[in-house]
mmCIF file of C-alpha atoms in Angstrom:
data_model
loop_
_atom_site.group_PDB
_atom_site.id
_atom_site.type_symbol
_atom_site.label_atom_id
_atom_site.label_comp_id
_atom_site.label_asym_id
_atom_site.label_seq_id
_atom_site.Cartn_x
_atom_site.Cartn_y
_atom_site.Cartn_z
ATOM 1 C CA MET A 1 110.856 87.266 120.785
ATOM 2 C CA THR A 2 107.908 86.626 118.472
ATOM 3 C CA THR A 3 107.740 88.499 115.207
ATOM 4 C CA THR A 4 104.525 89.236 113.397
ATOM 5 C CA HIS A 5 104.374 89.024 109.629
ATOM 6 C CA ARG A 6 104.130 92.540 108.215
ATOM 7 C CA ALA A 7 101.057 91.656 106.147
ATOM 8 C CA SER A 8 99.052 90.858 109.290
ATOM 9 C CA ALA A 9 98.454 94.576 109.827
ATOM 10 C CA LEU A 10 96.771 94.834 106.429
ATOM 11 C CA VAL A 11 93.061 94.479 105.837
ATOM 12 C CA PRO A 12 92.257 90.941 104.598
ATOM 13 C CA ASN A 13 91.760 91.768 100.916
ATOM 14 C CA ARG A 14 95.246 93.341 100.750
ATOM 15 C CA ARG A 15 97.156 90.439 102.327
ATOM 16 C CA GLY A 16 99.105 88.101 100.088
ATOM 17 C CA ARG A 17 99.695 90.682 97.372
ATOM 18 C CA SER A 18 103.132 90.794 95.878
ATOM 19 C CA GLY A 19 105.108 93.921 96.657
ATOM 20 C CA ASP A 20 106.873 93.737 93.321
ATOM 21 C CA ASP A 21 105.195 94.795 90.118
ATOM 22 C CA PRO A 22 106.469 92.672 87.201
ATOM 23 C CA ILE A 23 106.971 95.860 85.172
ATOM 24 C CA PHE A 24 110.104 96.680 87.180
ATOM 25 C CA ALA A 25 111.652 93.266 86.494
ATOM 26 C CA LEU A 26 110.927 93.722 82.786
ATOM 27 C CA HIS A 27 112.410 97.226 82.899
ATOM 28 C CA ALA A 28 115.589 95.888 84.525
ATOM 29 C CA GLU A 29 115.883 93.168 81.880
ATOM 30 C CA ALA A 30 115.380 95.616 79.016
ATOM 31 C CA THR A 31 117.978 97.960 80.537
ATOM 32 C CA ARG A 32 120.459 95.101 80.993
ATOM 33 C CA ARG A 33 119.956 93.819 77.448
ATOM 34 C CA ARG A 34 120.320 97.288 75.960
ATOM 35 C CA ALA A 35 123.541 97.826 77.939
ATOM 36 C CA ALA A 36 124.797 94.508 76.516
ATOM 37 C CA GLY A 37 124.352 95.892 73.008
ATOM 38 C CA GLU A 38 120.973 94.496 71.985
ATOM 39 C CA ARG A 39 118.624 96.784 70.086
ATOM 40 C CA VAL A 40 115.846 97.091 72.637
ATOM 41 C CA VAL A 41 112.965 99.532 72.843
ATOM 42 C CA ASN A 42 112.172 99.747 76.542
ATOM 43 C CA ALA A 43 108.477 100.590 76.715
ATOM 44 C CA THR A 44 107.949 99.180 80.195
ATOM 45 C CA LEU A 45 107.633 102.239 82.419
ATOM 46 C CA GLY A 46 105.524 105.315 81.874
ATOM 47 C CA ALA A 47 108.522 107.578 81.334
ATOM 48 C CA LEU A 48 109.506 109.134 78.039
ATOM 49 C CA LEU A 49 113.140 108.475 77.185
ATOM 50 C CA ASP A 50 115.327 109.754 74.355
ATOM 51 C CA GLU A 51 117.415 107.598 71.988
ATOM 52 C CA ASP A 52 120.167 107.331 74.616
ATOM 53 C CA GLY A 53 117.741 106.153 77.304
ATOM 54 C CA SER A 54 117.867 109.451 79.191
ATOM 55 C CA LEU A 55 114.695 110.872 80.694
ATOM 56 C CA LEU A 56 113.081 113.438 78.419
ATOM 57 C CA VAL A 57 111.828 116.578 80.102
ATOM 58 C CA LEU A 58 109.983 119.184 78.101
ATOM 59 C CA PRO A 59 112.134 122.327 78.034
ATOM 60 C CA THR A 60 109.046 124.464 78.674
ATOM 61 C CA ALA A 61 108.219 122.441 81.806
ATOM 62 C CA ALA A 62 111.791 122.702 83.108
ATOM 63 C CA ARG A 63 111.794 126.449 82.428
ATOM 64 C CA ALA A 64 108.439 126.906 84.191
ATOM 65 C CA VAL A 65 109.753 125.130 87.296
ATOM 66 C CA ARG A 66 112.790 127.427 87.363
ATOM 67 C CA GLU A 67 110.768 130.587 86.738
ATOM 68 C CA VAL A 68 107.931 130.173 89.234
ATOM 69 C CA GLY A 69 110.113 129.635 92.265
ATOM 70 C CA VAL A 70 110.186 126.961 94.931
ATOM 71 C CA ASP A 71 107.154 128.207 96.873
ATOM 72 C CA ASP A 72 104.936 127.838 93.814
ATOM 73 C CA HIS A 73 106.194 124.596 92.278
ATOM 74 C CA ALA A 74 107.117 122.574 95.373
ATOM 75 C CA ALA A 75 104.508 123.563 97.948
ATOM 76 C CA TYR A 76 101.538 121.318 98.640
ATOM 77 C CA ALA A 77 98.525 122.257 96.578
ATOM 78 C CA PRO A 78 94.965 121.643 97.719
ATOM 79 C CA ILE A 79 93.923 118.028 97.105
ATOM 80 C CA ALA A 80 91.495 119.122 94.391
ATOM 81 C CA GLY A 81 94.059 121.435 92.748
ATOM 82 C CA THR A 82 94.181 125.213 92.873
ATOM 83 C CA PRO A 83 91.148 126.969 91.402
ATOM 84 C CA ALA A 84 93.319 128.981 88.987
ATOM 85 C CA PHE A 85 94.978 125.795 87.682
ATOM 86 C CA LEU A 86 91.657 123.976 87.279
ATOM 87 C CA ASP A 87 90.133 126.954 85.454
ATOM 88 C CA ALA A 88 93.153 127.187 83.135
ATOM 89 C CA VAL A 89 92.920 123.462 82.314
ATOM 90 C CA ARG A 90 89.217 123.752 81.525
ATOM 91 C CA ARG A 91 89.786 126.801 79.303
ATOM 92 C CA ASP A 92 92.776 125.248 77.498
ATOM 93 C CA VAL A 93 91.052 121.912 76.871
ATOM 94 C CA LEU A 94 87.447 122.950 76.327
ATOM 95 C CA GLY A 95 87.603 126.566 75.182
ATOM 96 C CA ALA A 96 84.096 128.046 74.992
ATOM 97 C CA ALA A 97 82.541 124.942 76.590
ATOM 98 C CA ALA A 98 84.689 125.303 79.741
ATOM 99 C CA GLY A 99 81.747 126.513 81.806
ATOM 100 C CA GLU A 100 80.011 123.174 81.273
ATOM 101 C CA ALA A 101 82.674 120.957 82.853
ATOM 102 C CA ALA A 102 84.773 120.314 85.924
ATOM 103 C CA ALA A 103 88.504 119.596 86.066
ATOM 104 C CA VAL A 104 90.332 117.327 88.493
ATOM 105 C CA ALA A 105 94.032 117.388 89.391
ATOM 106 C CA THR A 106 95.672 113.967 89.746
ATOM 107 C CA PRO A 107 99.220 112.749 90.401
ATOM 108 C CA GLY A 108 100.044 111.730 86.832
ATOM 109 C CA GLY A 109 98.397 109.423 84.327
ATOM 110 C CA SER A 110 98.195 106.378 86.588
ATOM 111 C CA GLY A 111 96.665 108.534 89.301
ATOM 112 C CA ALA A 112 94.085 109.801 86.808
ATOM 113 C CA LEU A 113 93.174 106.250 85.790
ATOM 114 C CA ARG A 114 92.903 105.110 89.396
ATOM 115 C CA HIS A 115 90.776 108.146 90.246
ATOM 116 C CA ALA A 116 88.448 107.545 87.280
ATOM 117 C CA ILE A 117 87.990 103.847 88.110
ATOM 118 C CA ALA A 118 87.288 104.520 91.792
ATOM 119 C CA THR A 119 85.020 107.485 91.078
ATOM 120 C CA PHE A 120 82.939 106.382 88.102
ATOM 121 C CA LEU A 121 82.550 102.621 88.602
ATOM 122 C CA GLU A 122 80.722 100.926 91.457
ATOM 123 C CA PRO A 123 82.375 97.911 93.140
ATOM 124 C CA GLY A 124 81.743 94.870 90.964
ATOM 125 C CA GLN A 125 81.206 96.861 87.763
ATOM 126 C CA SER A 126 83.434 96.136 84.785
ATOM 127 C CA LEU A 127 86.023 98.293 83.106
ATOM 128 C CA LEU A 128 85.916 98.049 79.316
ATOM 129 C CA THR A 129 89.212 98.314 77.407
ATOM 130 C CA GLY A 130 90.545 97.325 74.030
ATOM 131 C CA SER A 131 91.881 93.793 73.581
ATOM 132 C CA TRP A 132 95.414 95.216 73.919
ATOM 133 C CA PHE A 133 95.763 97.232 77.068
ATOM 134 C CA TRP A 134 98.368 98.384 79.543
ATOM 135 C CA GLY A 135 98.841 95.643 82.167
ATOM 136 C CA PRO A 136 98.382 97.927 85.193
ATOM 137 C CA TYR A 137 94.763 98.572 84.092
ATOM 138 C CA ARG A 138 93.936 95.148 85.570
ATOM 139 C CA THR A 139 95.758 95.988 88.813
ATOM 140 C CA LEU A 140 94.034 99.370 89.087
ATOM 141 C CA ALA A 141 90.629 97.760 88.534
ATOM 142 C CA ASP A 142 91.294 94.828 90.884
ATOM 143 C CA GLU A 143 92.559 97.123 93.644
ATOM 144 C CA ASN A 144 89.275 99.023 93.466
ATOM 145 C CA GLU A 145 87.146 95.854 93.252
ATOM 146 C CA ARG A 146 85.967 96.784 89.774
#
């Protein structure tokens, strides 16, 4: 029986990419070293942790999830976000200028960055950052040919 390499089903510019992001290896090392007693600040993943390394969840967010019920917090929303949510974001962020802008719902910060790169830059255009930047910026730009 002949087996086909899994990457052969991918479009050419996606073949040969590593499936492992180095950030996870660094996270594992930081976790291991902290468990061994080293004083380590693990700033590898985009999750906010407390002094004990436990995930921090805003009490107001946890309460909102409990109070709104499963149908409201777990159901699929429209891809663009619900109109009421988008209006509330615009009002909260922009106040009186809310009528002048649009809001977009994204799946977290990385999703927002990916969306902005793909939406506002043409293929081949450059993304300008500071000299110190979060490593995945390069991946997000490269993936979108920017």
